[in-house]
Coordinates of C-alpha atoms in Angstrom, one line a residue:
X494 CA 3.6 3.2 65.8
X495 CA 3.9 2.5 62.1
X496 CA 4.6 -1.1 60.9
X497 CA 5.5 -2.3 57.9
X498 CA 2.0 -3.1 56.6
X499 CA 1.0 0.1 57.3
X500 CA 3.5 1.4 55.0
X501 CA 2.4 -0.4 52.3
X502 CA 0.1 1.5 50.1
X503 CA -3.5 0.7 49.2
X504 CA -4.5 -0.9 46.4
X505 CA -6.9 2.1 45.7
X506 CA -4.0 4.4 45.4
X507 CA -1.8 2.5 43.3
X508 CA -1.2 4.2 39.6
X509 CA -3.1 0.8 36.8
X510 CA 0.0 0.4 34.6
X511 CA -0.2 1.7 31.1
X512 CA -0.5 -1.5 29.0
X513 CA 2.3 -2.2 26.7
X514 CA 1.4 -1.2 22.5
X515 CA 0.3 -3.4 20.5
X516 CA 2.3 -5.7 18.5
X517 CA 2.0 -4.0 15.1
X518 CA 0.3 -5.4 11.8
X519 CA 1.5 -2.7 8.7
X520 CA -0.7 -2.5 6.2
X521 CA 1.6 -0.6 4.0
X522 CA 5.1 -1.9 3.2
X523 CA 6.8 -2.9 0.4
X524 CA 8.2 -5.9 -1.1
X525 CA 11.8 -5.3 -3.8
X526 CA 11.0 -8.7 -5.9
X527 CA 14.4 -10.8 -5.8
X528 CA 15.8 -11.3 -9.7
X529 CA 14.1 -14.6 -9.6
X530 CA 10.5 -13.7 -9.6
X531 CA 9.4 -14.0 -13.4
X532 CA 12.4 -16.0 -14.2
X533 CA 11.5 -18.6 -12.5
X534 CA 7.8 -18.2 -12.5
X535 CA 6.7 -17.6 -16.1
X536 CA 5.6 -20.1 -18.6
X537 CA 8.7 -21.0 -20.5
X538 CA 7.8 -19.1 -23.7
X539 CA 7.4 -16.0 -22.2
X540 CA 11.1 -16.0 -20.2
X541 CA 13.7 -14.6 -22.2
X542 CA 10.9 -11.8 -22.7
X543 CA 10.2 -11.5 -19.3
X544 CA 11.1 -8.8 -16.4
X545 CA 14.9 -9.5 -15.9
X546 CA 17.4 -7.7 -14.1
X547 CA 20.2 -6.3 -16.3
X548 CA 23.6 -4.7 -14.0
X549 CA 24.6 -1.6 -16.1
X550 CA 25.4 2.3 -16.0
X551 CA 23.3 5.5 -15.4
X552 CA 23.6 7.8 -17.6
X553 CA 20.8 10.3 -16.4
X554 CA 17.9 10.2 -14.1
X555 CA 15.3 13.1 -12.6
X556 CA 12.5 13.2 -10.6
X557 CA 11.0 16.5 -11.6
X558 CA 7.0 17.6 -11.6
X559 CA 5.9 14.1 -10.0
X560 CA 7.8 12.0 -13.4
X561 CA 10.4 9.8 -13.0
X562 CA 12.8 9.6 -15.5
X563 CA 15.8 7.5 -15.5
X564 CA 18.2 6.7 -18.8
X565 CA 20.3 3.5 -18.9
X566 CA 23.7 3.8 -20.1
X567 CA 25.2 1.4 -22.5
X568 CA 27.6 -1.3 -21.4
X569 CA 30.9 0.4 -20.5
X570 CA 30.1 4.0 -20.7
X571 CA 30.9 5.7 -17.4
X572 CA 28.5 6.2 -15.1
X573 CA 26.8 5.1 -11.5
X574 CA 26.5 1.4 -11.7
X575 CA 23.0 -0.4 -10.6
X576 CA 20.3 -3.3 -11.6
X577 CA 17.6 -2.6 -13.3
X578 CA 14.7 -4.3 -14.8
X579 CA 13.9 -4.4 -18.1
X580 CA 11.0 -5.3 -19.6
X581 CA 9.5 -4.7 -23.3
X582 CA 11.0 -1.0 -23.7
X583 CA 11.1 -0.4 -20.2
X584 CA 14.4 0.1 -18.1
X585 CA 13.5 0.8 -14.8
X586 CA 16.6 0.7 -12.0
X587 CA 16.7 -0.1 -8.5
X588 CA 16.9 3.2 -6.6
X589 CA 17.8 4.1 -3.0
X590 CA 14.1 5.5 -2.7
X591 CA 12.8 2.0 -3.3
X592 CA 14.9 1.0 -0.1
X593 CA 16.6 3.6 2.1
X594 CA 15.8 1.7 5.6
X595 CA 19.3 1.8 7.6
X596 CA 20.7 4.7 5.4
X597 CA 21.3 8.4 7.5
X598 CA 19.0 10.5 6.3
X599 CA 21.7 12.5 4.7
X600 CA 22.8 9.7 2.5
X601 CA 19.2 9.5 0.9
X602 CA 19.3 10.4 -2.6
X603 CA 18.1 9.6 -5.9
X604 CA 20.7 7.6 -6.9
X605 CA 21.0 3.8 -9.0
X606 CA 21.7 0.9 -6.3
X607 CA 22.4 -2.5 -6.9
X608 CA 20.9 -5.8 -4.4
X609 CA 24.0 -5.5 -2.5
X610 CA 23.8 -2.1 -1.5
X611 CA 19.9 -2.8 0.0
X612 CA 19.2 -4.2 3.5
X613 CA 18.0 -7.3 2.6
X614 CA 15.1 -7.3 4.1
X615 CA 14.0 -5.6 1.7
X616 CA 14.0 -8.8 -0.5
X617 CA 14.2 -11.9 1.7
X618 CA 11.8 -12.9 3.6
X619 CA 14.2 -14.6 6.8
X620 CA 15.7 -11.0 7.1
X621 CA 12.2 -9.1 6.8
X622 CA 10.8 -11.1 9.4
X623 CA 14.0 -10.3 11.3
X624 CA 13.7 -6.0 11.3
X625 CA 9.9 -6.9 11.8
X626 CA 10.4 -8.1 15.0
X627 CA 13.5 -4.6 15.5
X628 CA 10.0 -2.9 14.6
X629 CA 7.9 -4.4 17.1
X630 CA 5.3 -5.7 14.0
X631 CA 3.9 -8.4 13.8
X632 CA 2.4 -9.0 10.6
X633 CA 2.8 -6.9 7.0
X634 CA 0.8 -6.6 4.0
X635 CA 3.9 -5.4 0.9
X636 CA 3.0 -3.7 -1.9
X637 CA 5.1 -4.2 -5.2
X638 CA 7.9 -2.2 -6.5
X639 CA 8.9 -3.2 -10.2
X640 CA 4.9 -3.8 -11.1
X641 CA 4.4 -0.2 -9.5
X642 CA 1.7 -0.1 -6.7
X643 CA -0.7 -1.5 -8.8
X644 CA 0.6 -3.4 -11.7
X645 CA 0.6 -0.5 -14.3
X646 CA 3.7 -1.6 -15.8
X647 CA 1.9 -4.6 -16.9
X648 CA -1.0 -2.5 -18.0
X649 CA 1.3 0.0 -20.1
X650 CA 3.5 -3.0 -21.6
X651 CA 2.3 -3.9 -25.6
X652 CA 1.8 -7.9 -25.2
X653 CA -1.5 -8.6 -23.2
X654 CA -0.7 -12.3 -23.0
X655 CA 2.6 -11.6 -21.2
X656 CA 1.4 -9.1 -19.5
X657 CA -1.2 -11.4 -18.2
X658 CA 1.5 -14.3 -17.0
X659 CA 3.3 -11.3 -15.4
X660 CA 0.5 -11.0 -13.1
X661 CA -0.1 -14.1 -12.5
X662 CA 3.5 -14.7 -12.1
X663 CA 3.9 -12.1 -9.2
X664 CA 0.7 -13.1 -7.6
X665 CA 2.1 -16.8 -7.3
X666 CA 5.3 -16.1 -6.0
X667 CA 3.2 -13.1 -3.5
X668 CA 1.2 -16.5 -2.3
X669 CA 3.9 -19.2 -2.4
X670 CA 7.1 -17.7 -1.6
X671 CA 6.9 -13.9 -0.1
X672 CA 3.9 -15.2 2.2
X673 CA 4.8 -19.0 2.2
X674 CA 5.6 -21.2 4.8
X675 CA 8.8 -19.6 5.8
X676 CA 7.0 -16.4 6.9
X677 CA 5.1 -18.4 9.2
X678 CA 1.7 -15.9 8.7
X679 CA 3.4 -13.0 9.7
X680 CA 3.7 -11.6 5.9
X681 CA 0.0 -11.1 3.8
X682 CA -0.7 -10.9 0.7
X683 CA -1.3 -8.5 -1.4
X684 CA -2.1 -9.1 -5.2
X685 CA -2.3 -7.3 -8.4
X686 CA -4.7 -7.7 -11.4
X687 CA -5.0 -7.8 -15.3
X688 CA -5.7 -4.2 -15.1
X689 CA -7.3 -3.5 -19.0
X690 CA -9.8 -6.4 -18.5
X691 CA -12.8 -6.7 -15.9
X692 CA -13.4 -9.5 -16.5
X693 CA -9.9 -11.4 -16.3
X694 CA -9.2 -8.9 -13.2
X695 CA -12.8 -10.6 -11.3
X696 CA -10.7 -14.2 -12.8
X697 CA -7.8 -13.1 -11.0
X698 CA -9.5 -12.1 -7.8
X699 CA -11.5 -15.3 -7.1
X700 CA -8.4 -17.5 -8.1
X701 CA -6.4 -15.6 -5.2
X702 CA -9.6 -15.5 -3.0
X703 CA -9.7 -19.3 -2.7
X704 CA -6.5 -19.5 -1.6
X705 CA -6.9 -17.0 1.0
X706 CA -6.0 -13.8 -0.4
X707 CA -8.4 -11.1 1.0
X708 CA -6.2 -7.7 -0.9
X709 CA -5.9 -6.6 -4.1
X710 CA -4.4 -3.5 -5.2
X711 CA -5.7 -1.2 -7.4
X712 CA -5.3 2.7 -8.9
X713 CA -6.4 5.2 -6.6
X714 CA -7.1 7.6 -10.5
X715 CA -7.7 5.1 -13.1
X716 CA -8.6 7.4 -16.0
X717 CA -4.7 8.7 -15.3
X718 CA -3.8 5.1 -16.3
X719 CA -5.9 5.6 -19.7
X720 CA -8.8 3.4 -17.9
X721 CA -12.3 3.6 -17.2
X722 CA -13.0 5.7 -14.2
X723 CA -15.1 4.1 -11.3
X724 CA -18.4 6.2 -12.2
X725 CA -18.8 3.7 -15.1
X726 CA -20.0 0.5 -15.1
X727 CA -17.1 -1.2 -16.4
X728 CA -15.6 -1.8 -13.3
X729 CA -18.9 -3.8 -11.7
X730 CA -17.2 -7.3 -12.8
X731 CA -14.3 -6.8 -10.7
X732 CA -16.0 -4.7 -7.9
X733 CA -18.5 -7.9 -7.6
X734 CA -15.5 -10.5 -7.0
X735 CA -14.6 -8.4 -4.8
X736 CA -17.9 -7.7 -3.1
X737 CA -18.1 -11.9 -3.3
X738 CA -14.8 -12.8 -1.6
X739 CA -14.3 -9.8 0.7
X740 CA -11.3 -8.9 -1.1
X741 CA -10.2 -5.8 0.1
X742 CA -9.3 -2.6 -2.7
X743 CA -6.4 -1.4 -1.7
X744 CA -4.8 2.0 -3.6
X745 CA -1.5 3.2 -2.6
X746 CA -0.5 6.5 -3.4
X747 CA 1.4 6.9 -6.8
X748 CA -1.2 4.1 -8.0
X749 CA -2.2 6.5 -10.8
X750 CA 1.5 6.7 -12.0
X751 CA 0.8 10.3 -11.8
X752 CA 2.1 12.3 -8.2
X753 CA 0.7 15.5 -7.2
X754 CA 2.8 18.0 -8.2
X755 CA 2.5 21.6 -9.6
X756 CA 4.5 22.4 -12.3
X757 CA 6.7 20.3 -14.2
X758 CA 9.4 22.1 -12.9
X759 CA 8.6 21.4 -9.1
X760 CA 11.4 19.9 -6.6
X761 CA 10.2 16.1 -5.5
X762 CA 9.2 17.8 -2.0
X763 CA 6.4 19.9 -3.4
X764 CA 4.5 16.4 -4.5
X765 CA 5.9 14.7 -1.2
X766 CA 4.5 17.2 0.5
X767 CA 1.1 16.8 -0.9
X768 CA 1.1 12.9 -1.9
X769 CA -2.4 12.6 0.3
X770 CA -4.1 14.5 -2.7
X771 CA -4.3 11.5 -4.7
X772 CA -6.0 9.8 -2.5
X773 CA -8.4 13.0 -1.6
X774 CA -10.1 13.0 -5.0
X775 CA -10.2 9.0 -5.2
X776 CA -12.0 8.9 -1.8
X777 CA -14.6 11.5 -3.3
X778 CA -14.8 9.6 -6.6
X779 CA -15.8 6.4 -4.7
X780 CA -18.5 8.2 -2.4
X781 CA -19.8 9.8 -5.3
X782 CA -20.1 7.1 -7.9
X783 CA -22.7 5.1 -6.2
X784 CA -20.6 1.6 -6.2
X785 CA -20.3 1.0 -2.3
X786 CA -24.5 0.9 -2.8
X787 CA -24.5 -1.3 -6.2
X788 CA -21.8 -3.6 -3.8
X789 CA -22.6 -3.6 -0.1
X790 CA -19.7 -5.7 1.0
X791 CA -17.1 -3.8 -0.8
X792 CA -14.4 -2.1 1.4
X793 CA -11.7 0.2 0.2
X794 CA -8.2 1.3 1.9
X795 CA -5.5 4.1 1.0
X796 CA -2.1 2.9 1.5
X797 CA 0.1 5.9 2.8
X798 CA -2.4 8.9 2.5
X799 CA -2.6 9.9 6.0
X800 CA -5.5 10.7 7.7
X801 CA -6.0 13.9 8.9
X802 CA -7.7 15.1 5.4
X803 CA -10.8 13.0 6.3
X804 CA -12.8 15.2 8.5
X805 CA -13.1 18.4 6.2
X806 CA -13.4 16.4 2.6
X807 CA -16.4 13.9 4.4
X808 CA -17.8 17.2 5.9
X809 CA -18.2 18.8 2.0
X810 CA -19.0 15.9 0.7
X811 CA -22.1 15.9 2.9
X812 CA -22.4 19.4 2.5
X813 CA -22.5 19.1 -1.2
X814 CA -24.5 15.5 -1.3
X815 CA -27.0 17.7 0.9
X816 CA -27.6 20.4 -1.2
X817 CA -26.7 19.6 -4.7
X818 CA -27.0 16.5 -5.7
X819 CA -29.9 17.0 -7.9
X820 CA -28.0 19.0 -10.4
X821 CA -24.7 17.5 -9.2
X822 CA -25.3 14.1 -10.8
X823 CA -25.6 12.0 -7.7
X824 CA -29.2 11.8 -6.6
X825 CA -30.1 8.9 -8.2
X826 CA -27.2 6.5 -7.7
X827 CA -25.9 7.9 -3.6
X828 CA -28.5 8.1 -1.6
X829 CA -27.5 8.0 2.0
X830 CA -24.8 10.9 2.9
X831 CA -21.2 9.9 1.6
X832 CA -19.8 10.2 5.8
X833 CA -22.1 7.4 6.2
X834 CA -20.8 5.5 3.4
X835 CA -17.1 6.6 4.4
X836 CA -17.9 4.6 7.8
X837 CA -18.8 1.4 6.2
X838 CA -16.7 0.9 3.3
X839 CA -13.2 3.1 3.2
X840 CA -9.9 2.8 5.4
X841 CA -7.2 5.4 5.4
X842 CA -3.7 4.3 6.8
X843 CA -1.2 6.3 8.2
X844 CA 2.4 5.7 9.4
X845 CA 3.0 9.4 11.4
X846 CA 0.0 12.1 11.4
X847 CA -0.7 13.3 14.7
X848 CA -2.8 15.8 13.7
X849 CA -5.3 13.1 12.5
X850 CA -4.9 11.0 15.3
X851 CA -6.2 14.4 17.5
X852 CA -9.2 14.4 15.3
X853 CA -9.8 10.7 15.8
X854 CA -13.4 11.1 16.5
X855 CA -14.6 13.1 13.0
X856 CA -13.3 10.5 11.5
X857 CA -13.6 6.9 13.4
X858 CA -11.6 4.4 15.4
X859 CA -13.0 1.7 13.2
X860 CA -11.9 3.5 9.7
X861 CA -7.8 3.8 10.4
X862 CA -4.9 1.7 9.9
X863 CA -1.4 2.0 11.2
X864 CA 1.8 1.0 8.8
X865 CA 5.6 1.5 8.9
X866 CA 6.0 2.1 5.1
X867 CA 9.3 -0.1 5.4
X868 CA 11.7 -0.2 3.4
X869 CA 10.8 3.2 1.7
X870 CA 12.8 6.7 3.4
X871 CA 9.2 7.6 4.6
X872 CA 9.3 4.7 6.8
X873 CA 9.1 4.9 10.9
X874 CA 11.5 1.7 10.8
X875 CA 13.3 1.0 13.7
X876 CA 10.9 3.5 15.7
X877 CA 7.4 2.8 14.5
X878 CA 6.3 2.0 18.2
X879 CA 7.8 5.1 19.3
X880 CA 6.1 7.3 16.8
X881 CA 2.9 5.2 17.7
X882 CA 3.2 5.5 21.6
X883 CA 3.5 9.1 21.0
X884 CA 0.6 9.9 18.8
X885 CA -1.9 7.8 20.3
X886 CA -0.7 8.4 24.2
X887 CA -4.0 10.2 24.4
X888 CA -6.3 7.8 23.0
X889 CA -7.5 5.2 25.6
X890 CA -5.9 1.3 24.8
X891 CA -9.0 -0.7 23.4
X892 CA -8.8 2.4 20.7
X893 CA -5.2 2.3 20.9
X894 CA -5.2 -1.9 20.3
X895 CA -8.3 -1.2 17.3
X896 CA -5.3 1.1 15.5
X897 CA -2.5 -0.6 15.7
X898 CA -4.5 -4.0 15.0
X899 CA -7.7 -5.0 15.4
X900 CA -9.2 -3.4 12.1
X901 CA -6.3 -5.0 9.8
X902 CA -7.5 -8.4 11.7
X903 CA -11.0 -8.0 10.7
X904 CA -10.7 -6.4 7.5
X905 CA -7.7 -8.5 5.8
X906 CA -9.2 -12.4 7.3
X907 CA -6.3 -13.1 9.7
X908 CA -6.5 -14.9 12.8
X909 CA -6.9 -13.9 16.1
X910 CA -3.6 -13.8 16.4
X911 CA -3.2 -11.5 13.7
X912 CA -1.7 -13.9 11.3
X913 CA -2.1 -14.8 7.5
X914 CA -4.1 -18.4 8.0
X915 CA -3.3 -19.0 4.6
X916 CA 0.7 -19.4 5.0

């Protein structure tokens, strides 16, 4: 006769539940800076030269070959109406690419926008923290948008000074405002340096350092910027501030203000296609020029490259490190093979690339970051969980938890929790 208990299945039978994902800490979004930022921030001298935002027309703007190039209109001539930033000679306007979060995908274009017509989480950090939580993340490290990825426009500028108390400027209100209090951990910071001096860059690094910061951003090309490249030596005082604070290098794509592209003439979707390449030949660059051996402790991320590159580059690199380095420059400065350098020092982030996340193992649980890209019309927002439970439904969940988390806690300083401590 069957009773009730004996319809009760055994616990040996009994499907384990699939744990829930992982709250999500982005180590790729963005940040548009309110008009407020150097206004309010710079020494009084320097204001009225300042970045500013001016409301005025467009007369033309393209986005041809990987170069952006818009044209403000005078005041009253005809034309699309948004704010942009000037600065110097610059005039640089506020573009629905810079924010496109909440827009169809239709209604995406390269068009002038104004603050009003952006969600405002793009800019204010109640709101942010607000389609965070829509998101299911956490915490969220922002790159820059006026300064450009890495602070080139300070770098290209003419006065040094200014350009100088523009950096420090932004890294203030990064620390203070976008990351203070009122983000309650949940937003980290990200800094910029002086990027035509070593030495004021290390300055820059340990100032931020002792107030928590543990990411700096820098190009992923810097000989595109008209710098030193990283085979040289004249990097070694910032690379040691680094090494001595374990400040994270951090290089988005389009740090080199130079997109892949292939002729001048090229739609944008050739070079958004290919924006990983960037970040291809900086990751060789780095293995090759002997610095992650000069600096042990020094760790390097790409923002937004994706990750299923890895595997093939790390396997010629080896290749090549293997066979040629004696006539290929390297022999006395890399000496262990660059895949086993890749392990200890670099970080590739993704937001969607399935194919990398199938190929997990060639290139290491330990070595990947997840992100939502938000605000930018790349971004997974509202459905980065989604995209994640999808990708990674194979992957087992302390892999799964590593992802999505764990590596940004370890290699950014937060808490257990996965907060900022600093806020």
């Amino acid at each position: 006769m069957e009773t009730a208990e004996s319809t009760v299945e055994s616990p040996r039978h009994t499907t384990p539940a699939t744990p829930p994902f992982p709250r999500i800490i982005s180590v790729d979004d963005h940040t548009v800076e309110p008009p407020h930022v150097w206004r309010d921030r710079l020494p009084e001298k320097y204001r009225d030269r300042g970045p500013r935002i001016v409301r005025a027309p467009l007369r033309e703007m393209t986005f041809l070959g990987g170069k952006f190039a818009p044209v403000m209109g005078e005041e009253g001539e005809e034309g699309p109406i948004g704010d942009w930033w000037v600065y110097e000679d610059l005039r640089r306007p506020l573009t629905r690419l810079d924010t496109a979060v909440g827009c169809s995908r239709d209604e995406i274009r390269l068009e002038v926008i104004t603050y009003e017509q952006m969600r405002p989480g793009s800019h204010s950090v109640p709101e942010r923290l607000a389609d965070m939580d829509v998101n299911h993340v956490q915490s969220a490290l922002c790159f820059p948008t006026f300064p450009r990825f890495c602070g080139q426009t300070f770098t290209e500028a003419n006065d040094r000074d200014l350009g100088l108390a523009c950096v420090r400027a932004y890294n203030d209100w990064m620390v203070e405002e976008w990351c203070g209090p009122a983000a309650r951990g949940r937003l980290i910071p990200l800094t910029l340096i002086p990027l035509w001096d070593a030495e004021l860059a290390a300055a820059e690094v340990r100032r931020n350092a002792a107030r928590g910061v543990r990411a700096v951003a820098f190009s992923e090309i810097p000989p595109y910027l008209g710098l030193p490249s990283v085979h040289t030596g004249d990097w070694d005082p910032f690379l040691a501030a680094c090494d001595e604070t374990g400040t994270v290098v951090a290089m988005h794509i389009g740090s080199s203000s130079r997109m892949p592209s292939t002729s001048a003439d090229a739609p944008p979707a050739v070079g958004s296609t290919i924006t990983f390449a960037n970040c291809c030949f900086s990751m060789v660059d780095w293995l090759m020029s002997g610095a992650f051996e000069r600096f042990p402790g020094l760790r390097v991320m790409y923002a937004e490259g994706q990750i299923g590159w890895i595997p093939y580059v790390l396997e010629r690199a080896d290749v090549v490190w293997e066979e040629n380095r004696a006539w290929g420059g390297v022999a006395d400065k890399v000496h262990r093979p660059p895949s086993e350098l890749f392990a200890e020092h670099v970080f590739g982030c993704f937001f969607d690339d399935a194919f990398g996340l199938r190929n997990l193992d060639a290139i290491g649980a330990g070595n990947v970051l997840y992100e939502t890209d938000y605000p930018h019309s790349d971004s997974t927002w509202p459905k980065s969980r989604e995209v994640g439970e999808a990708q990674m439904a194979h992957l087992a969940p302390d892999v799964v938890e590593r992802i999505v988390r764990g590596n940004a806690i370890e290699l950014l300083g937060l808490t257990r929790d996965g907060l900022w401590p600093g806020a």
